[in-house]
Amino acid sequence: MKIERSFHSRIKKMDFENISFGNHYSDHMYYSEFRNGKWINSIIKPFGNIMFSPGSLVFHYGQSVFEGMKAYKDKHEEVFLFRPKENFKRMNRSAIRLEMTTIPEYIFMNGLKNLIDIDRDWVPKKYGQSLYIRPILIAIDKCLSAKPSNDYLFMIISTPADYYYKKPLKIKIEEKYSRSASGGVGFTKASGNYASSFYPTRLAKEEGFDQILWTDSSTHTLIEESGTMNVFFWLKNKLITPLSNENILSGITCKSILSLAKEEGLEIEERKLKVSEIIDGLKNKILKEAFGCGTAVVVTYFEIISYKGKNFFLPDLLDKERISIRLRKKLLDIQHNLSVDPFGWRLKLKRIL
Amino acid sequence: MKIERSFHSRIKKMDFENISFGNHYSDHMYYSEFRNGKWINSIIKPFGNIMFSPGSLVFHYGQSVFEGMKAYKDKHEEVFLFRPKENFKRMNRSAIRLEMTTIPEYIFMNGLKNLIDIDRDWVPKKYGQSLYIRPILIAIDKCLSAKPSNDYLFMIISTPADYYYKKPLKIKIEEKYSRSASGGVGFTKASGNYASSFYPTRLAKEEGFDQILWTDSSTHTLIEESGTMNVFFWLKNKLITPLSNENILSGITCKSILSLAKEEGLEIEERKLKVSEIIDGLKNKILKEAFGCGTAVVVTYFEIISYKGKNFFLPDLLDKERISIRLRKKLLDIQHNLSVDPFGWRLKLKRIL
Ligand SMILES: Cc1ncc(COP(=O)(O)O)c(C=O)c1O
Ligand SMILES: Cc1ncc(COP(=O)(O)O)c(C=O)c1O
């Protein structure tokens, strides 16, 4: 792998007191090409534009899958990645379903480690802040026939991140639009899954909601996920989350929350979850908490869930009473190297470059 | 609109005797930017690469919609577009569902007319050949948060086209994978719809089929469409096609075939079509023909339909007995200005440039 250092760091222009998600990129990017069956031209280089043919397959037929992960700092300004192998594996699951090349582990992991090492100053220091890392694989054949690409570009870019949501969320249970079809690509991080959610999400926002809680496309009676979050419900003293299936992106945060909750001795259920159970729980006040979790949002609880035009308020608990807040802290403490790491989730970044 | 002519035409290198779809681009492209709510920098310029930030929204969240249309020549080498306004309208329907900007008619139509005029030598001359035209709209905001882009790029490129399929098709009725969800984006030409079809299509190809016949994602009992084709069945002396719904791309060729068939006095049904009706028709030999139609494929008939591992052969008719072949000729005759145009489908391209 070649390393080409940036001689004009933009970090002085970065306002770490006011981080707006996804608008500022760190100084470098990782770049590697898959051409004629081989990975070539791997390089860490200054973040910058790339030439594309207007005929590039990614534009026309949407072969593009990505990942989202984070790097955190501890008190000594050491940098830690969180469960990066999980992202690596999921990226390849996405790539397979989209009929793209898979990425070898050394390409993914070496690119990642070297890039975040060279840009470690871009990892913010405060609790809850992080460097959000975006690996992305896109199709670059220049051909208009509707068939899989032979050649691909794999890149990693990154952007400093703070709280994604600053307030509890108002969520609308969707009954008309769908995020994914059974037999479709809902379980992947395919770019197309996101574009198709924007219109229904805008409609929900116009009604005053922050996000949609997606339901199955066939019956709209089963809970799936919300925005870029998997969802949890604290119902009758059980922590319930929809069982991951082909319609749901299986979240690494969700898996981590499940492990932390188990460790706490909470009773857990991963299973099909009916909308009606949630509505009954809200009506009978036995649904105490509902929250979403994901890499970008960490853990964010819901204050309103709306169904068929009716808003249901969740109980107005104190933070110290909330399971969501407790689990969020447990997770962030591990991510920031403030507590032991019983599951081996942290990967400390060596200083290489 | 600015015009920047290419001084190095590549047309001499183009082998019009051996046209392979989508691998050669005409000399020019149309390019226009939507920035801060305004269409700017509209230009016809030599086909060539464009700079993109690795953070461009199209790569990450798949906001990209396109169209496919054709220009034909007549004996006097005059060039005709076929129903371009239909493509214009459908492109904006796609754009709306993907929460993108819509394209004003003058941007679309002027770009199109000027581009094909300047590249009219690229329109092949033979019957059945054409210049395939690809308008495409993509999101160019450089931001990693999952939200609609503000800025967009609209381009038109083109590529000479001959027969897409050279032989009748072997089709597999899909029972596991799906192209689109109800409440989803199946009715749009969103790039993501195509990427998600590649994997199941490859599996079908490995079993010896050319294309998948998609069924509804909820029950897999209703016929939708196939590859880049809408489908027709000649069953009990009726020409039946699935009624267009939110899961099906409403094809301009399909609409045209319906008009031509009506004009011929054929009995037509646009309605929900069950897989079981097709299988019964095949078993009882009352399904006489099945065919797909679309801009790229024109009209192509099926020789095998496969269901639950069983191959059903369609009757081995002579070409002159086939409704598909007759309708194909009617359509191409209109497109090539060989017959009158009762529906006003042709648009003769003025020589402007
Ligand atoms: C659709 C969707 N669901 C769920 C998640 C949560 O996954 P993870 O916890 O791995 O970030 C994401 C990613 O952020 C997502 O995009
Ligand atoms: C999925 C799909 N269905 C059907 C069609 C046919 O549409 P049209 O006749 O407008 O080309 C196309 C486009 O070629 C398509 O991509």
XYZ file of C-alpha atoms and ligand atoms in Angstrom:
738
model
C 0.000 0.000 0.000
C 1.289 3.405 -0.981
C 1.024 6.332 1.417
C 0.779 9.835 0.034
C 0.583 12.367 2.832
C -1.456 15.521 2.697
C 0.703 18.615 3.063
C -2.205 20.903 3.727
C -4.047 19.553 6.726
C -7.542 20.988 7.022
C -7.771 20.154 10.713
C -7.242 23.756 11.844
C -10.419 24.689 10.016
C -12.363 21.980 11.795
C -14.477 23.311 14.682
C -14.555 20.423 17.153
C -16.902 22.396 19.388
C -19.578 22.383 16.691
C -19.427 19.153 14.831
C -22.105 18.794 12.162
C -22.310 15.191 11.065
C -20.894 14.292 7.710
C -19.916 17.696 6.380
C -16.178 17.638 7.049
C -13.832 14.940 5.906
C -10.550 13.998 7.506
C -7.362 14.769 5.576
C -6.918 11.374 3.970
C -8.836 8.629 2.270
C -8.110 5.014 1.508
C -8.549 3.959 -2.099
C -8.210 0.583 -3.785
C -9.312 -0.694 -7.195
C -10.550 -4.147 -8.119
C -9.753 -4.612 -11.808
C -9.611 -7.814 -13.830
C -10.008 -9.849 -10.675
C -7.143 -8.200 -8.777
C -6.903 -5.542 -6.087
C -4.517 -2.879 -7.338
C -3.432 0.708 -6.748
C -4.125 0.584 -2.996
C -3.186 3.910 -1.523
C -3.777 6.267 1.338
C -3.902 9.724 -0.173
C -5.283 13.194 0.488
C -9.073 13.264 0.457
C -10.082 14.530 -2.947
C -12.165 14.174 -6.057
C -12.059 11.199 -8.375
C -12.807 10.956 -12.096
C -15.793 8.888 -13.149
C -17.203 8.105 -16.552
C -20.856 9.178 -16.864
C -21.389 5.548 -17.894
C -20.112 4.171 -14.557
C -22.354 1.340 -13.484
C -22.887 2.660 -9.955
C -24.830 5.646 -11.329
C -27.135 3.566 -13.518
C -27.713 0.295 -11.739
C -26.955 1.155 -8.132
C -24.283 -1.401 -7.282
C -22.998 0.258 -4.168
C -22.741 -0.974 -0.587
C -21.271 0.755 2.417
C -20.515 0.480 6.104
C -20.612 2.798 9.089
C -18.298 2.402 12.069
C -16.574 4.581 14.621
C -13.206 5.296 16.231
C -13.115 6.634 19.809
C -10.431 8.235 21.970
C -9.640 7.469 25.583
C -8.204 9.887 28.182
C -4.681 9.270 26.942
C -5.753 10.024 23.395
C -5.250 6.472 22.328
C -7.615 5.554 19.487
C -9.891 2.517 19.484
C -11.979 0.972 16.764
C -15.199 -0.747 17.813
C -15.816 -4.277 16.461
C -14.411 -3.504 12.982
C -14.465 -7.149 11.887
C -18.248 -7.128 12.224
C -18.448 -4.298 9.715
C -16.024 -6.096 7.460
C -18.179 -9.222 7.493
C -21.424 -7.349 6.989
C -19.964 -5.394 4.082
C -19.191 -8.633 2.312
C -22.672 -9.998 3.040
C -24.042 -6.868 1.365
C -21.618 -7.195 -1.547
C -22.627 -10.811 -2.176
C -26.344 -9.983 -2.309
C -25.658 -7.096 -4.687
C -23.565 -9.440 -6.865
C -20.396 -7.393 -6.300
C -16.875 -8.513 -5.528
C -16.165 -9.245 -1.886
C -13.321 -7.430 -0.169
C -10.367 -9.397 1.222
C -9.817 -8.889 4.938
C -6.313 -7.438 4.459
C -7.609 -4.786 2.047
C -10.349 -3.752 4.458
C -8.407 -3.961 7.713
C -5.072 -2.560 6.538
C -6.756 0.294 4.761
C -8.816 1.015 7.842
C -5.983 0.850 10.381
C -3.553 2.896 8.354
C -6.121 5.512 7.449
C -7.333 6.075 11.001
C -3.765 6.018 12.275
C -2.668 8.739 9.860
C -5.810 10.767 10.638
C -5.878 10.082 14.391
C -5.927 13.802 15.170
C -9.362 13.868 13.553
C -10.813 11.629 16.264
C -12.554 14.043 18.656
C -11.772 13.745 22.342
C -15.006 14.265 24.197
C -17.199 11.560 25.642
C -19.756 10.506 23.045
C -17.809 12.032 20.199
C -16.013 9.938 17.635
C -14.682 9.718 14.135
C -17.355 8.194 11.926
C -15.793 5.926 9.306
C -17.391 5.141 5.977
C -16.088 2.242 3.883
C -17.787 2.136 0.493
C -17.663 -0.239 -2.473
C -18.942 0.937 -5.867
C -19.215 -0.476 -9.369
C -17.101 1.247 -12.013
C -17.610 -0.655 -15.283
C -18.548 1.794 -18.011
C -21.327 -0.144 -19.639
C -25.028 0.556 -20.062
C -26.258 -2.991 -20.162
C -27.991 -3.972 -16.955
C -25.537 -6.494 -15.558
C -23.101 -6.723 -12.660
C -19.858 -4.810 -12.897
C -16.520 -6.560 -13.256
C -14.514 -3.751 -11.698
C -14.997 -1.951 -8.397
C -13.623 0.839 -6.271
C -13.287 0.433 -2.527
C -12.766 3.577 -0.486
C -12.729 4.566 3.154
C -13.437 8.141 4.185
C -14.179 9.581 7.614
C -15.903 12.482 9.315
C -15.944 13.702 12.937
C -19.205 12.926 14.717
C -21.076 14.159 17.761
C -24.623 13.402 18.922
C -26.698 12.537 15.879
C -29.986 13.299 17.593
C -29.966 15.908 20.338
C -33.463 15.132 21.611
C -35.696 12.121 22.220
C -37.469 11.029 19.065
C -41.011 11.240 17.784
C -41.640 8.107 15.760
C -44.379 7.253 13.303
C -45.353 3.649 12.620
C -45.544 3.369 8.845
C -48.563 1.741 7.256
C -48.231 2.601 3.589
C -44.628 2.801 2.464
C -41.994 0.110 2.910
C -38.256 -0.014 3.313
C -37.733 -3.530 2.022
C -39.399 -6.555 0.491
C -39.105 -10.122 1.637
C -36.723 -11.661 -0.846
C -35.183 -8.217 -1.277
C -32.078 -6.431 -0.019
C -33.288 -4.953 3.281
C -30.652 -6.840 5.259
C -27.841 -5.172 3.304
C -26.344 -1.706 3.461
C -27.147 -1.141 -0.208
C -27.269 2.527 -1.129
C -30.668 2.118 -2.791
C -32.331 1.226 0.522
C -31.675 4.735 1.772
C -32.843 6.730 -1.263
C -36.167 4.900 -1.198
C -36.781 5.899 2.429
C -36.342 9.651 1.925
C -39.774 10.426 0.504
C -41.853 8.655 3.179
C -39.518 10.074 5.832
C -40.078 13.596 4.536
C -43.840 13.061 4.713
C -43.459 11.893 8.330
C -41.283 14.921 9.124
C -43.929 17.235 7.734
C -46.334 15.691 10.237
C -43.868 16.530 13.020
C -42.066 13.195 13.425
C -38.332 12.537 13.414
C -38.363 9.091 11.924
C -40.453 6.271 10.589
C -40.791 2.953 12.352
C -40.896 0.557 9.413
C -43.215 -2.408 9.318
C -43.239 -5.439 7.000
C -44.258 -4.575 3.459
C -46.802 -7.385 3.151
C -49.034 -6.684 6.126
C -47.636 -3.646 7.978
C -48.311 -5.530 11.225
C -44.749 -6.464 12.210
C -42.142 -4.039 13.529
C -38.873 -3.862 11.608
C -36.521 -0.926 12.278
C -36.359 2.857 12.202
C -34.217 5.249 10.174
C -30.661 4.029 10.695
C -31.543 2.310 13.973
C -32.585 -1.072 15.235
C -35.276 -0.798 17.877
C -35.865 -2.052 21.417
C -38.946 -2.051 23.604
C -39.064 -2.438 27.381
C -42.387 -4.207 27.723
C -43.638 -6.112 30.770
C -40.123 -6.184 32.196
C -38.672 -7.717 29.067
C -36.345 -6.102 26.578
C -37.754 -7.002 23.178
C -36.238 -6.446 19.752
C -37.480 -7.732 16.382
C -35.650 -10.864 15.355
C -33.262 -9.999 12.573
C -34.476 -11.265 9.193
C -33.895 -10.528 5.518
C -35.819 -7.239 5.798
C -33.817 -5.832 8.688
C -30.253 -4.586 8.743
C -28.658 -6.580 11.523
C -27.005 -3.863 13.591
C -23.712 -4.204 15.387
C -24.935 -1.770 18.030
C -28.068 -3.891 18.457
C -25.974 -7.020 18.961
C -23.800 -5.161 21.459
C -26.818 -3.848 23.369
C -28.186 -7.384 23.557
C -24.896 -8.616 25.042
C -24.791 -5.787 27.574
C -28.402 -6.342 28.558
C -27.824 -10.062 29.009
C -24.794 -9.337 31.136
C -26.990 -7.119 33.318
C -29.369 -10.019 33.751
C -32.246 -8.411 31.870
C -34.764 -10.732 30.315
C -34.415 -10.540 26.566
C -36.578 -11.552 23.639
C -35.506 -11.469 20.006
C -38.627 -12.405 18.112
C -41.344 -11.322 15.720
C -42.873 -8.255 17.245
C -46.390 -7.176 16.354
C -47.408 -3.556 16.030
C -50.482 -4.457 18.083
C -48.326 -5.495 21.061
C -46.639 -2.115 21.033
C -49.932 -0.244 20.744
C -51.500 -2.326 23.529
C -48.428 -1.687 25.665
C -48.749 2.044 25.059
C -52.466 2.087 25.796
C -52.084 0.032 28.977
C -48.950 1.918 30.035
C -46.968 -1.288 30.298
C -44.553 -0.220 27.573
C -42.069 1.704 29.697
C -39.365 2.520 27.177
C -38.679 2.362 23.463
C -35.383 3.247 21.852
C -33.330 3.001 18.713
C -29.660 2.135 18.432
C -27.068 2.308 15.703
C -23.511 3.384 15.059
C -24.427 6.944 14.132
C -27.144 7.493 16.764
C -25.615 5.283 19.534
C -28.756 4.883 21.709
C -31.633 7.342 21.481
C -34.962 6.906 23.188
C -38.411 7.663 21.822
C -40.856 10.028 23.482
C -43.765 9.616 21.081
C -44.912 6.696 18.977
C -47.693 7.463 16.548
C -50.054 4.992 14.945
C -53.020 5.570 12.670
C -52.956 9.290 13.354
C -52.827 8.918 17.138
C -49.828 10.000 19.205
C -48.920 7.862 22.208
C -46.566 9.366 24.768
C -44.073 7.101 26.457
C -43.654 7.435 30.243
C -41.652 10.524 31.212
C -38.957 8.762 33.236
C -35.885 10.288 34.816
C -32.639 9.512 33.046
C -31.454 7.397 35.980
C -34.557 5.235 35.644
C -34.020 4.582 31.963
C -32.584 1.327 30.703
C -31.722 3.043 27.419
C -29.554 5.617 29.172
C -27.873 2.969 31.302
C -27.069 0.769 28.311
C -25.889 3.757 26.317
C -23.407 4.641 29.054
C -22.186 1.061 29.320
C -21.586 0.982 25.596
C -19.843 4.352 25.420
C -17.699 3.503 28.460
C -16.396 0.453 26.660
C -15.919 2.375 23.430
C -13.944 5.117 25.216
C -11.806 2.636 27.192
C -13.345 3.786 30.466
C -14.374 0.315 31.538
C -13.165 -3.208 31.042
C -13.991 -4.818 27.716
C -15.291 -8.269 28.660
C -16.344 -9.088 25.085
C -13.141 -8.046 23.320
C -14.860 -5.370 21.268
C -12.140 -2.706 21.295
C -9.281 -2.680 18.847
C -6.497 -0.335 19.916
C -4.874 1.359 16.950
C -1.139 0.970 16.807
C 0.894 3.979 15.807
C 2.263 2.843 12.482
C 2.649 5.906 10.327
C -27.129 26.116 -23.460
C -23.485 26.063 -24.461
C -22.267 23.790 -27.233
C -18.722 22.538 -27.182
C -18.031 20.337 -30.171
C -15.795 17.317 -30.115
C -12.879 17.671 -32.527
C -11.967 14.029 -32.395
C -15.030 12.056 -33.425
C -14.787 8.417 -32.440
C -17.354 7.355 -35.005
C -14.783 5.869 -37.389
C -13.828 3.403 -34.669
C -17.442 2.353 -34.224
C -18.239 -0.934 -35.946
C -21.905 -0.596 -36.895
C -21.909 -4.171 -38.208
C -21.201 -5.509 -34.722
C -22.952 -3.359 -32.209
C -22.558 -4.571 -28.636
C -25.069 -2.820 -26.436
C -23.826 -0.119 -24.122
C -20.099 -0.332 -24.694
C -19.621 2.609 -27.059
C -20.757 6.118 -26.390
C -21.577 8.735 -28.970
C -19.236 11.725 -29.253
C -21.179 14.108 -27.048
C -23.081 14.240 -23.811
C -25.553 16.661 -22.344
C -24.768 17.958 -18.893
C -26.684 20.251 -16.560
C -26.338 21.030 -12.853
C -29.061 21.774 -10.351
C -27.440 23.902 -7.633
C -29.092 26.070 -4.993
C -32.437 25.539 -6.650
C -31.324 26.608 -10.141
C -30.391 24.767 -13.307
C -26.957 26.033 -14.376
C -24.006 25.189 -16.601
C -26.122 23.424 -19.212
C -23.852 22.285 -21.975
C -23.409 19.820 -24.773
C -19.808 18.723 -24.656
C -17.561 15.848 -25.658
C -18.373 12.653 -23.785
C -15.854 12.400 -20.989
C -15.102 11.854 -17.346
C -16.414 14.007 -14.538
C -14.971 14.739 -11.100
C -16.874 13.464 -8.093
C -16.171 13.760 -4.407
C -15.988 10.341 -2.710
C -18.632 11.808 -0.402
C -21.140 12.355 -3.233
C -24.567 11.333 -2.051
C -25.324 9.127 -5.059
C -22.603 6.684 -4.001
C -23.801 6.384 -0.415
C -27.557 6.706 -0.469
C -28.435 5.760 -4.010
C -30.374 8.810 -5.146
C -30.223 8.120 -8.853
C -32.950 7.671 -11.435
C -32.648 7.168 -15.146
C -34.529 6.678 -18.382
C -34.078 4.594 -21.502
C -35.347 5.714 -24.912
C -34.387 5.374 -28.555
C -33.796 7.348 -31.742
C -34.428 5.652 -35.110
C -33.539 6.491 -38.705
C -35.764 6.267 -41.743
C -34.686 5.574 -45.349
C -33.782 9.202 -45.885
C -31.638 9.165 -42.761
C -33.984 11.470 -40.958
C -33.889 10.834 -37.196
C -36.971 10.236 -35.055
C -37.401 10.059 -31.311
C -40.108 7.744 -29.992
C -42.539 9.203 -27.415
C -39.845 11.204 -25.579
C -42.373 13.090 -23.445
C -43.401 9.796 -21.861
C -39.828 9.258 -20.703
C -39.658 12.827 -19.484
C -42.795 12.350 -17.397
C -41.738 8.989 -16.020
C -38.321 10.349 -15.063
C -39.980 12.983 -12.940
C -42.289 10.409 -11.348
C -39.171 8.478 -10.373
C -37.438 11.620 -9.135
C -40.386 12.540 -6.915
C -40.501 9.121 -5.244
C -36.754 9.250 -4.642
C -37.144 12.740 -3.155
C -34.974 14.328 -5.841
C -35.468 17.491 -7.825
C -37.706 17.187 -10.854
C -36.374 18.214 -14.253
C -38.017 21.064 -16.164
C -39.305 20.066 -19.584
C -37.041 22.544 -21.411
C -33.923 21.116 -19.743
C -34.882 17.573 -20.661
C -36.219 18.201 -24.164
C -33.682 20.787 -25.334
C -30.799 18.722 -24.036
C -32.200 15.662 -25.732
C -32.957 17.260 -29.106
C -29.665 19.100 -29.384
C -27.611 16.124 -28.267
C -29.185 13.683 -30.710
C -29.032 16.269 -33.453
C -25.299 16.821 -32.995
C -24.726 13.056 -32.745
C -27.159 12.048 -35.490
C -24.450 10.142 -37.342
C -24.394 7.785 -34.377
C -27.950 6.615 -35.077
C -27.520 3.314 -36.955
C -29.417 2.865 -40.194
C -30.657 -0.692 -40.253
C -34.150 -1.838 -39.429
C -34.328 -2.676 -35.735
C -31.185 -0.747 -34.922
C -31.268 2.521 -33.048
C -29.400 4.912 -30.818
C -30.210 4.053 -27.217
C -30.451 7.221 -25.131
C -29.834 7.326 -21.399
C -30.920 10.374 -19.394
C -29.733 10.133 -15.786
C -30.227 12.251 -12.674
C -27.870 11.812 -9.714
C -27.382 13.370 -6.280
C -24.145 15.280 -5.789
C -24.245 16.769 -2.285
C -21.065 15.843 -0.460
C -22.534 14.892 2.867
C -22.607 11.634 4.804
C -25.813 12.162 6.684
C -28.634 10.061 5.301
C -30.852 12.735 3.812
C -31.905 13.894 0.358
C -29.434 15.866 -1.689
C -29.935 19.535 -2.467
C -27.881 19.490 -5.639
C -28.115 17.211 -8.662
C -26.506 16.443 -11.974
C -28.612 15.656 -15.021
C -26.867 14.055 -17.965
C -27.832 12.433 -21.236
C -25.513 9.957 -22.906
C -26.176 7.574 -25.787
C -24.976 4.311 -27.274
C -25.754 2.531 -30.578
C -28.063 -0.470 -30.142
C -28.962 -3.577 -32.085
C -30.992 -6.607 -30.999
C -30.701 -6.962 -27.248
C -31.659 -10.626 -27.246
C -30.818 -12.650 -30.334
C -32.920 -15.669 -29.362
C -36.264 -16.434 -27.737
C -36.022 -16.402 -23.963
C -36.032 -19.041 -21.260
C -37.805 -17.544 -18.280
C -37.952 -18.645 -14.655
C -40.867 -17.689 -12.425
C -39.268 -16.468 -9.201
C -40.551 -17.778 -5.886
C -37.957 -16.624 -3.396
C -36.391 -13.315 -4.346
C -38.256 -10.097 -5.100
C -37.684 -7.045 -7.229
C -39.877 -4.670 -5.266
C -42.049 -4.256 -2.203
C -45.532 -2.867 -2.075
C -45.037 0.640 -0.737
C -41.590 0.607 -2.308
C -39.985 2.004 -5.443
C -40.657 -0.754 -7.988
C -42.603 1.611 -10.243
C -39.595 3.904 -10.624
C -36.419 3.613 -12.644
C -34.309 3.931 -9.510
C -30.804 2.548 -9.935
C -31.117 0.438 -6.784
C -33.898 -1.680 -8.323
C -31.432 -3.072 -10.824
C -28.527 -3.885 -8.488
C -30.856 -5.895 -6.279
C -31.959 -8.057 -9.225
C -28.454 -9.142 -10.294
C -27.902 -11.871 -7.715
C -31.188 -13.742 -8.249
C -30.760 -13.285 -12.010
C -27.311 -14.835 -11.881
C -28.717 -17.823 -9.989
C -31.390 -18.207 -12.682
C -28.745 -17.942 -15.422
C -26.738 -20.693 -13.766
C -29.819 -22.883 -14.076
C -29.916 -22.101 -17.798
C -32.490 -19.292 -17.893
C -32.164 -15.886 -19.504
C -34.336 -13.922 -17.141
C -36.526 -14.032 -14.094
C -40.256 -13.475 -14.225
C -40.833 -11.548 -11.014
C -43.820 -12.190 -8.791
C -45.214 -10.134 -5.914
C -42.971 -10.166 -2.855
C -45.775 -10.985 -0.405
C -47.163 -14.147 -1.928
C -45.216 -14.911 -5.134
C -48.551 -15.759 -6.752
C -48.991 -12.701 -8.999
C -47.010 -11.998 -12.161
C -45.142 -8.684 -12.287
C -42.472 -8.209 -14.968
C -39.227 -9.668 -16.261
C -35.724 -8.214 -16.501
C -36.187 -4.893 -18.259
C -39.445 -5.985 -19.873
C -43.139 -5.835 -19.243
C -44.840 -9.090 -20.126
C -47.782 -10.220 -22.247
C -49.578 -13.549 -22.486
C -51.797 -14.737 -25.312
C -54.204 -16.881 -23.356
C -57.596 -18.126 -24.531
C -57.542 -15.618 -27.398
C -56.956 -12.709 -25.094
C -53.838 -10.614 -24.793
C -53.233 -10.268 -21.051
C -50.712 -8.092 -19.253
C -50.422 -7.464 -15.495
C -52.119 -4.236 -14.525
C -49.456 -1.673 -13.755
C -49.148 -1.021 -10.027
C -46.572 0.396 -7.614
C -44.401 -2.732 -8.001
C -44.181 -2.619 -11.773
C -42.338 -0.196 -14.002
C -45.010 1.077 -16.346
C -43.364 0.592 -19.723
C -43.772 2.903 -22.684
C -43.330 -0.051 -25.015
C -46.044 -1.918 -23.108
C -48.420 1.022 -23.478
C -47.607 1.213 -27.188
C -48.147 -2.524 -27.679
C -51.517 -2.205 -25.959
C -52.515 0.583 -28.357
C -51.378 -1.408 -31.388
C -53.177 -4.529 -30.219
C -56.382 -2.586 -29.602
C -56.111 -1.076 -33.064
C -55.847 -4.605 -34.465
C -59.039 -5.489 -32.667
C -57.423 -7.961 -30.268
C -59.192 -8.551 -26.995
C -57.093 -7.083 -24.240
C -56.994 -7.489 -20.468
C -54.889 -5.396 -18.129
C -55.459 -6.983 -14.765
C -54.018 -8.931 -11.860
C -52.544 -12.040 -13.366
C -52.020 -15.163 -11.270
C -49.068 -17.460 -11.719
C -51.545 -20.337 -11.555
C -53.379 -19.075 -14.654
C -50.136 -19.116 -16.606
C -49.199 -22.576 -15.374
C -52.685 -23.917 -16.137
C -52.467 -22.323 -19.568
C -49.120 -24.000 -20.189
C -50.338 -27.377 -18.961
C -53.521 -27.231 -21.019
C -51.735 -25.768 -24.034
C -54.095 -22.818 -24.139
C -51.289 -20.348 -23.516
C -50.153 -19.816 -27.083
C -47.610 -17.049 -26.674
C -45.750 -15.170 -23.988
C -43.448 -12.245 -24.614
C -41.621 -9.373 -23.022
C -41.353 -5.833 -24.323
C -39.251 -2.816 -23.465
C -37.201 -0.078 -25.071
C -33.980 -2.076 -25.071
C -35.462 -5.459 -26.034
C -38.306 -4.157 -28.268
C -40.469 -7.348 -28.316
C -38.955 -10.736 -27.555
C -40.945 -13.908 -27.141
C -40.433 -16.674 -24.590
C -39.833 -20.287 -25.511
C -39.665 -21.745 -22.011
C -41.344 -20.747 -18.768
C -40.147 -22.597 -15.705
C -41.982 -22.980 -12.434
C -41.060 -24.967 -9.327
C -38.263 -26.730 -11.163
C -40.403 -27.724 -14.128
C -39.831 -26.364 -17.641
C -42.893 -25.691 -19.781
C -42.346 -25.218 -23.491
C -44.498 -22.721 -25.317
C -45.986 -23.774 -28.669
C -43.422 -23.744 -31.458
C -45.274 -21.414 -33.842
C -44.070 -20.023 -37.124
C -43.081 -16.366 -37.054
C -46.037 -15.448 -39.271
C -48.409 -17.034 -36.746
C -47.002 -15.046 -33.855
C -48.777 -12.033 -32.443
C -45.504 -10.958 -30.813
C -43.710 -10.833 -34.148
C -46.592 -8.984 -35.799
C -46.775 -6.375 -33.061
C -43.006 -6.007 -33.062
C -43.052 -5.221 -36.772
C -45.902 -2.740 -36.374
C -43.988 -0.963 -33.666
C -40.673 -0.884 -35.528
C -42.388 0.253 -38.725
C -43.751 3.260 -36.897
C -40.431 3.914 -35.198
C -38.557 3.802 -38.520
C -41.129 5.989 -40.327
C -42.145 3.106 -42.584
C -45.807 3.385 -41.764
C -48.242 6.086 -40.773
C -48.132 7.187 -37.167
C -51.782 7.259 -36.095
C -50.952 7.934 -32.454
C -48.466 10.762 -32.979
C -45.602 8.851 -31.363
C -42.761 9.977 -33.628
C -40.849 13.192 -33.093
C -38.774 14.162 -36.112
C -35.515 15.772 -35.096
C -34.890 19.130 -36.707
C -31.409 19.861 -37.924
C -30.397 22.608 -35.549
C -26.671 22.338 -35.050
C -31.040 0.771 8.141
C -30.158 0.632 9.327
N -30.580 -0.082 10.381
C -29.825 -0.264 11.467
C -28.564 0.303 11.583
C -27.741 0.064 12.805
O -26.615 -0.749 12.498
P -25.262 -0.561 13.289
O -25.594 -0.702 14.721
O -24.373 -1.665 12.796
O -24.721 0.782 12.976
C -28.067 1.048 10.491
C -26.722 1.630 10.480
O -26.360 2.556 11.086
C -28.895 1.230 9.356
O -28.478 1.968 8.308
C -37.724 -2.960 -14.926
C -38.216 -2.562 -16.268
N -39.440 -2.957 -16.658
C -39.947 -2.622 -17.853
C -39.232 -1.835 -18.750
C -39.849 -1.442 -20.056
O -40.114 -0.061 -20.098
P -40.048 0.755 -21.456
O -40.952 0.056 -22.412
O -40.520 2.120 -21.136
O -38.633 0.715 -21.927
C -37.957 -1.383 -18.370
C -37.164 -0.493 -19.215
O -36.604 -0.792 -20.212
C -37.434 -1.770 -17.111
O -36.212 -1.382 -16.727
